[in-house]
Coordinates of C-alpha atoms and ligand atoms in Angstrom, one line a residue:
X65 CA 8.2 -10.1 -20.9
X66 CA 7.4 -6.6 -19.0
X67 CA 5.5 -7.4 -15.9
X68 CA 3.3 -4.7 -14.0
X69 CA 6.1 -4.7 -11.8
X70 CA 9.4 -6.0 -10.6
X71 CA 11.0 -6.2 -7.1
X72 CA 14.0 -4.0 -7.0
X73 CA 17.1 -6.3 -6.2
X74 CA 20.1 -4.0 -4.8
X75 CA 23.8 -5.2 -5.9
X76 CA 24.0 -8.6 -4.2
X77 CA 27.6 -7.7 -2.4
X78 CA 25.6 -5.2 -0.1
X79 CA 23.3 -7.7 1.0
X80 CA 26.3 -10.2 1.5
X81 CA 27.7 -7.6 3.8
X82 CA 24.9 -7.9 6.1
X83 CA 24.7 -11.6 5.8
X84 CA 28.2 -11.7 7.0
X85 CA 27.2 -10.0 10.2
X86 CA 24.4 -12.1 10.8
X87 CA 26.5 -15.2 10.2
X88 CA 28.9 -13.6 13.1
X89 CA 26.4 -12.7 15.5
X90 CA 24.3 -15.8 14.9
X91 CA 21.3 -13.9 15.7
X92 CA 18.6 -14.9 13.2
X93 CA 15.2 -13.2 14.3
X94 CA 13.2 -12.2 17.5
X95 CA 13.8 -8.5 17.6
X96 CA 17.6 -8.7 16.6
X97 CA 20.0 -5.8 15.9
X98 CA 19.2 -5.3 12.3
X99 CA 15.7 -4.9 12.9
X100 CA 16.2 -2.5 15.3
X101 CA 18.3 -0.7 13.3
X102 CA 15.9 -0.8 10.4
X103 CA 12.9 0.4 12.7
X104 CA 15.1 3.2 13.5
X105 CA 16.4 4.1 10.0
X106 CA 12.9 3.9 8.5
X107 CA 11.3 6.1 11.3
X108 CA 14.4 8.5 10.5
X109 CA 13.6 8.6 6.8
X110 CA 10.0 9.2 7.0
X111 CA 10.2 11.4 9.9
X112 CA 8.1 9.7 12.3
X113 CA 8.3 8.7 16.2
X114 CA 7.4 5.2 16.2
X115 CA 7.4 2.3 14.0
X116 CA 7.2 -1.4 14.7
X117 CA 8.6 -4.1 11.9
X118 CA 6.3 -6.9 11.5
X119 CA 5.9 -9.8 9.3
X120 CA 3.7 -8.5 6.5
X121 CA 1.1 -5.8 5.9
X122 CA -1.5 -8.2 6.8
X123 CA -0.7 -9.0 10.1
X124 CA 0.0 -5.3 10.9
X125 CA -3.7 -4.8 10.0
X126 CA -4.9 -7.5 12.1
X127 CA -2.7 -6.3 15.2
X128 CA -3.7 -2.7 14.8
X129 CA -7.5 -3.7 14.9
X130 CA -6.8 -5.9 18.0
X131 CA -4.6 -3.2 19.5
X132 CA -7.7 -0.8 19.5
X133 CA -10.1 -3.4 20.8
X134 CA -12.4 -2.9 17.7
X135 CA -16.0 -4.5 17.8
X136 CA -19.0 -4.4 15.6
X137 CA -18.7 -2.5 12.3
X138 CA -15.8 -1.0 10.7
X139 CA -16.4 1.6 7.9
X140 CA -13.8 0.8 5.0
X141 CA -13.3 1.2 1.4
X142 CA -14.7 -1.4 -1.1
X143 CA -11.5 0.2 -3.3
X144 CA -8.2 -1.7 -2.0
X145 CA -6.5 -5.1 -1.9
X146 CA -8.3 -7.8 -0.3
X147 CA -6.3 -7.8 3.0
X148 CA -8.0 -4.6 3.8
X149 CA -11.4 -6.2 4.3
X150 CA -10.3 -9.8 5.0
X151 CA -8.4 -8.5 8.0
X152 CA -11.9 -6.8 9.4
X153 CA -13.6 -10.2 9.2
X154 CA -10.9 -12.2 10.5
X155 CA -11.0 -9.9 13.6
X156 CA -14.5 -10.7 13.9
X157 CA -15.7 -7.4 12.5
X158 CA -17.8 -6.5 9.9
X159 CA -17.0 -4.2 7.0
X160 CA -19.4 -1.7 5.9
X161 CA -18.6 -0.6 2.5
X162 CA -18.7 3.2 1.8
X163 CA -17.9 4.5 -2.0
X164 CA -15.2 5.9 -3.1
X165 CA -14.8 9.5 -4.6
X166 CA -14.5 9.1 -8.4
X167 CA -11.7 11.7 -8.8
X168 CA -9.3 10.6 -5.8
X169 CA -10.3 6.9 -5.8
X170 CA -10.3 7.0 -1.9
X171 CA -12.9 6.5 0.3
X172 CA -15.6 9.5 0.1
X173 CA -15.6 11.3 3.5
X174 CA -19.1 13.0 2.6
X175 CA -20.7 9.4 2.4
X176 CA -19.1 7.9 5.5
X177 CA -21.8 9.9 8.1
X178 CA -24.6 8.2 6.9
X179 CA -23.1 4.7 7.0
X180 CA -22.4 5.3 10.8
X181 CA -24.4 3.3 13.3
X182 CA -24.6 2.6 16.9
X183 CA -22.2 -0.6 16.1
X184 CA -19.5 1.5 14.3
X185 CA -16.5 1.4 16.1
X186 CA -13.7 2.6 13.3
X187 CA -13.0 3.7 10.3
X188 CA -10.4 1.8 8.2
X189 CA -9.3 3.4 4.8
X190 CA -6.8 2.9 2.1
X191 CA -4.3 5.7 0.9
X192 CA -5.1 3.9 -2.8
X193 CA -1.7 4.0 -5.0
X194 CA -0.6 6.1 -2.0
X195 CA -2.7 9.0 -2.7
X196 CA -3.8 10.5 0.8
X197 CA -7.3 10.1 1.8
X198 CA -9.2 13.3 3.2
X199 CA -7.7 12.8 6.6
X200 CA -8.9 16.2 8.2
X201 CA -12.8 15.3 6.8
X202 CA -12.4 11.7 8.3
X203 CA -10.4 12.8 11.7
X204 CA -13.4 15.4 12.2
X205 CA -15.8 12.5 11.5
X206 CA -13.9 10.2 14.1
X207 CA -13.8 13.0 16.5
X208 CA -17.5 13.6 16.2
X209 CA -18.7 10.1 16.4
X210 CA -15.7 8.9 19.1
X211 CA -14.5 6.5 16.2
X212 CA -11.1 5.1 15.9
X213 CA -9.2 5.6 12.6
X214 CA -6.9 3.1 11.0
X215 CA -5.2 3.9 7.5
X216 CA -3.8 0.8 5.3
X217 CA -0.7 2.8 3.9
X218 CA 0.6 -0.1 2.2
X219 CA 1.1 2.0 -1.0
X220 CA 2.1 5.1 0.8
X221 CA 5.9 4.8 1.9
X222 CA 7.5 7.9 1.7
X223 CA 4.3 10.1 0.8
X224 CA 3.8 13.1 2.9
X225 CA 0.5 15.5 3.5
X226 CA 1.3 19.2 4.5
X227 CA 5.1 17.8 4.9
X228 CA 4.3 15.4 7.2
X229 CA 4.4 11.8 6.9
X230 CA 1.1 10.3 5.9
X231 CA 1.7 7.5 8.6
X232 CA 1.2 10.4 11.3
X233 CA -2.6 10.3 10.7
X234 CA -5.2 8.5 12.3
X235 CA -4.6 6.2 15.4
X236 CA -2.7 3.7 13.7
X237 CA -1.2 3.5 10.0
X238 CA -0.2 0.3 8.6
X239 CA 2.6 -0.5 5.8
X240 CA 3.5 -3.2 3.6
X241 CA 7.2 -3.9 2.6
X242 CA 6.1 -7.0 0.3
X243 CA 8.4 -7.6 -2.5
X244 CA 6.0 -5.9 -4.9
X245 CA 5.7 -2.6 -3.1
X246 CA 7.8 0.4 -3.5
X247 CA 10.0 -0.3 -0.6
X248 CA 10.4 -3.6 0.6
X249 CA 11.9 -6.4 2.8
X250 CA 10.9 -9.2 0.4
X251 CA 8.2 -10.2 3.0
X252 CA 7.4 -7.5 5.8
X253 CA 5.2 -4.5 6.9
X254 CA 4.6 -2.6 10.1
X255 CA 2.7 -0.3 12.3
X256 CA 3.0 3.3 13.1
X257 CA 1.3 5.6 15.7
X258 CA 1.6 8.7 17.7
X259 CA 0.3 6.8 20.7
X260 CA 3.3 5.4 22.6
X261 CA 0.8 3.0 24.6
X262 CA -0.5 1.4 21.4
X263 CA 2.9 1.0 20.1
X264 CA 3.8 -0.8 23.6
X265 CA 0.7 -2.7 23.0
X266 CA 1.4 -3.9 19.7
X267 CA 4.9 -4.6 20.3
X268 CA 3.8 -7.4 23.0
X269 CA 1.1 -8.6 20.5
X270 CA 3.4 -8.9 17.4
X271 CA 5.4 -11.3 19.6
X272 CA 3.1 -13.7 21.5
X273 CA 2.2 -11.4 24.3
X274 CA 5.6 -12.2 25.8
X275 CA 6.8 -10.2 28.9
X276 CA 10.0 -11.8 29.4
X277 CA 10.2 -15.8 29.0
X278 CA 7.7 -16.8 31.0
X279 CA 5.3 -14.0 31.8
X280 CA 2.7 -12.6 29.3
X281 CA 1.2 -9.0 29.1
X282 CA -1.8 -10.1 27.3
X283 CA -2.9 -12.1 24.0
X284 CA -0.7 -12.1 21.3
X285 CA 0.4 -13.6 17.7
X286 CA 3.7 -13.8 15.5
X287 CA 3.9 -10.9 13.9
X288 CA 8.0 -10.7 14.0
X289 CA 10.3 -10.3 11.2
X290 CA 13.8 -11.5 10.8
X291 CA 17.3 -10.2 10.3
X292 CA 17.2 -11.3 6.6
X293 CA 14.2 -9.1 5.8
X294 CA 15.5 -6.4 7.8
X295 CA 18.8 -6.7 6.0
X296 CA 17.4 -6.3 2.7
X297 CA 15.4 -3.0 3.9
X298 CA 18.7 -1.7 5.1
X299 CA 20.3 -2.2 1.6
X300 CA 17.1 -0.9 -0.1
X301 CA 16.5 2.3 2.0
X302 CA 19.6 3.5 0.9
X303 CA 18.6 3.6 -2.4
X304 CA 15.0 4.8 -2.1
X305 CA 15.5 8.6 -3.2
X306 CA 17.0 7.5 -6.8
X307 CA 14.1 4.7 -6.9
X308 CA 11.4 7.1 -6.0
X309 CA 13.2 9.6 -8.5
X310 CA 13.5 7.0 -11.4
X311 CA 10.1 6.1 -11.1
X312 CA 8.8 9.8 -11.1
X313 CA 10.5 10.3 -14.6
X314 CA 9.1 7.2 -16.0
X315 CA 5.5 8.4 -14.7
X316 CA 6.0 11.7 -16.2
X317 CA 7.4 10.0 -19.6
X318 CA 3.8 8.0 -19.4
X319 CA 2.0 11.2 -19.1
X320 CA 3.5 12.7 -22.0
X321 CA 3.2 9.9 -24.3
X322 CA -0.3 9.4 -23.4
X323 CA -1.4 12.5 -23.3
X324 CA -3.7 12.9 -26.2
X325 CA -5.8 9.8 -25.4
X326 CA -7.8 11.6 -22.6
X327 CA -7.2 8.9 -20.3
X328 CA -8.3 9.9 -16.6
X329 CA -5.8 9.3 -13.8
X330 CA -6.6 9.8 -10.3
X331 CA -6.4 13.4 -8.8
X332 CA -3.2 13.6 -6.6
X333 CA -4.1 15.4 -3.0
X334 CA -2.1 18.9 -3.9
X335 CA -0.7 19.2 -0.7
X336 CA 1.5 15.9 -1.1
X337 CA 4.7 14.8 -2.0
X338 CA 3.8 11.7 -3.9
X339 CA 6.0 8.4 -4.6
X340 CA 5.3 7.2 -7.7
X341 CA 4.4 4.0 -6.4
X342 CA 1.8 3.2 -9.3
X343 CA 0.8 4.0 -12.8
X344 CA -3.1 3.8 -13.0
X345 CA -5.0 4.8 -15.7
X346 CA -8.9 4.9 -16.3
X347 CA -10.3 4.2 -19.6
X348 CA -13.5 5.3 -20.4
X349 CA -14.9 2.2 -21.0
X350 CA -14.2 -1.5 -19.9
X351 CA -14.2 -2.7 -23.6
X352 CA -11.6 -0.4 -24.7
X353 CA -9.3 -1.4 -21.7
X354 CA -10.0 -5.1 -22.4
X355 CA -8.6 -4.4 -26.1
X356 CA -5.6 -2.6 -24.7
X357 CA -4.7 -5.4 -22.5
X358 CA -5.2 -8.2 -25.2
X359 CA -2.9 -5.9 -27.3
X360 CA -0.4 -5.5 -24.8
X361 CA -0.5 -9.3 -23.9
X362 CA 0.5 -9.9 -27.4
X363 CA 3.8 -8.4 -27.0
X364 CA 4.3 -10.3 -23.8
X365 CA 3.2 -7.0 -21.7
X366 CA 1.3 -7.7 -18.6
X367 CA -0.5 -4.5 -17.0
X368 CA -2.6 -5.5 -14.1
X369 CA -6.4 -4.8 -13.3
X370 CA -5.8 -3.5 -9.9
X371 CA -8.3 -3.4 -7.9
X372 CA -10.9 -5.5 -9.8
X373 CA -13.5 -6.3 -8.7
X374 CA -14.6 -4.6 -5.7
X375 CA -14.4 -6.0 -2.3
X376 CA -17.8 -6.2 -1.8
X377 CA -18.0 -9.1 -4.2
X378 CA -15.9 -11.0 -1.8
X379 CA -17.9 -14.2 -1.0
X380 CA -17.7 -13.8 3.0
X381 CA -19.2 -10.3 3.0
X382 CA -22.7 -8.2 2.0
X383 CA -22.8 -6.7 -1.4
X384 CA -22.9 -2.9 -1.2
X385 CA -24.4 0.1 -3.2
X386 CA -21.2 1.6 -4.6
X387 CA -21.6 2.9 -8.2
X388 CA -18.3 4.7 -8.4
X389 CA -16.1 1.9 -7.1
X390 CA -18.1 -0.2 -9.4
X391 CA -17.4 1.9 -12.3
X392 CA -14.1 2.5 -11.8
X393 CA -12.9 -1.1 -10.8
X394 CA -14.1 -2.1 -14.2
X395 CA -12.3 0.4 -16.1
X396 CA -9.1 1.2 -14.4
X397 CA -5.7 -0.7 -15.3
X398 CA -2.2 -0.4 -13.6
X399 CA 0.4 0.3 -16.3
X400 CA 3.8 -1.3 -15.9
X401 CA 6.2 0.8 -13.6
X402 CA 9.4 -0.5 -12.1
X403 CA 12.9 0.7 -11.5
X404 CA 14.5 -1.0 -14.4
X405 CA 11.8 -0.2 -16.6
X406 CA 13.5 1.5 -19.5
X407 CA 11.9 4.6 -21.5
X408 CA 12.0 2.8 -24.7
X409 CA 9.5 0.1 -23.0
X410 CA 7.2 2.9 -21.9
X411 CA 7.8 4.1 -25.7
X412 CA 6.2 0.4 -26.8
X413 CA 3.6 0.5 -24.3
X414 CA 2.2 3.7 -25.4
X415 CA 2.4 3.1 -29.0
X416 CA 0.5 -0.2 -28.3
X417 CA -2.2 1.4 -26.4
X418 CA -2.4 4.1 -28.9
X419 CA -2.7 1.9 -31.6
X420 CA -6.0 0.6 -30.0
X421 CA -7.4 4.2 -30.8
X422 CA -6.1 4.5 -34.1
X423 CA -7.7 1.3 -35.2
X424 CA -11.2 2.6 -33.8
Ligands
PLP61 C1 0.0 -5.5 -0.2 C2 -1.1 -4.9 0.4 C3 -1.7 -5.6 1.7 C4 -0.9 -6.5 2.5 O1 0.2 -6.5 2.8 P1 1.0 -7.9 2.6 O2 2.5 -7.2 3.0 O3 1.4 -8.3 1.5 O4 0.6 -8.6 3.7 C5 -2.5 -4.4 2.4 N1 -3.0 -3.7 1.7 C6 -3.0 -3.1 0.7 C7 -3.4 -1.9 0.0 C8 -2.0 -3.9 -0.4 O5 -1.7 -3.2 -1.4

């Protein structure tokens, strides 16, 4: 069986070393030494100032919205994972969907302005598949209209824009370290911000608002993560360079094998160092894509329609006029990509896809 992704598992012995430390200290959670170490090492690895480790990427989004005190309408992308939209609604705000750019698949900044109303408080955009949004155009609009900017960077670990971590843009960036993501801590995620004030607020918020055992700074929730999750991150962080390198090779191998089919791929920002987190391809028709999926499934290969359907189809939001998203979300497919995937397997996947063309 070849799934769309497989969580990377490091050598067990390396994880066990960390477990022994946890057993010695008997400190399991609540801002323990491994959590602190992970926060420092992630910040170091990405060359950013502030990172707070949290229990997942969804609570990170919710805390980001809460920390900025957002109200009313938040402009967002309909082409993302459900958590981007659900966090907005969960925090009592209204998502306003703006269509994507059909080349980059990120929210189209040219269409944001007409969606801004007197009730707009922020823009929440996703760096889809790790491809940076047009952060400069978005910041210009945010400054002009006094809006906050949050980036859902769940896919964007290790990505840079103009040699800076992509997590340095916007007021707050969030990340997910879920097992299916490029870098993972089994479950996990967190927030980045250049504002030490916001970081301080979010640090309180992820720990019930505690300011000492009996005092509270403000409203909080439980967004903490454990020593066990941090340990997994510390082990995997050491392997990240080789994980990304292998994924790059596999992606280029796919590119080569699929070159003559004329499949469209997202246009990656050229001032970017990319992380090869996903391998999405856009077919010319949904029908052709479905035939490929069927063919692959018969050989126990399971690519994933990611993201489909568009988020304005969720039962708790208003439908939107978003033709590019509608068209692309029907035709886009993420092909298997993970560290252990072999070149032979990529060969097989590409041969099966090609056979759909050959048979008309
Ligand atoms: C995975 C993901 C999330 C949610 O992260 P969790 O850690 O699973 O809560 C949010 N947004 C996007 C775009 C994602 O892909």
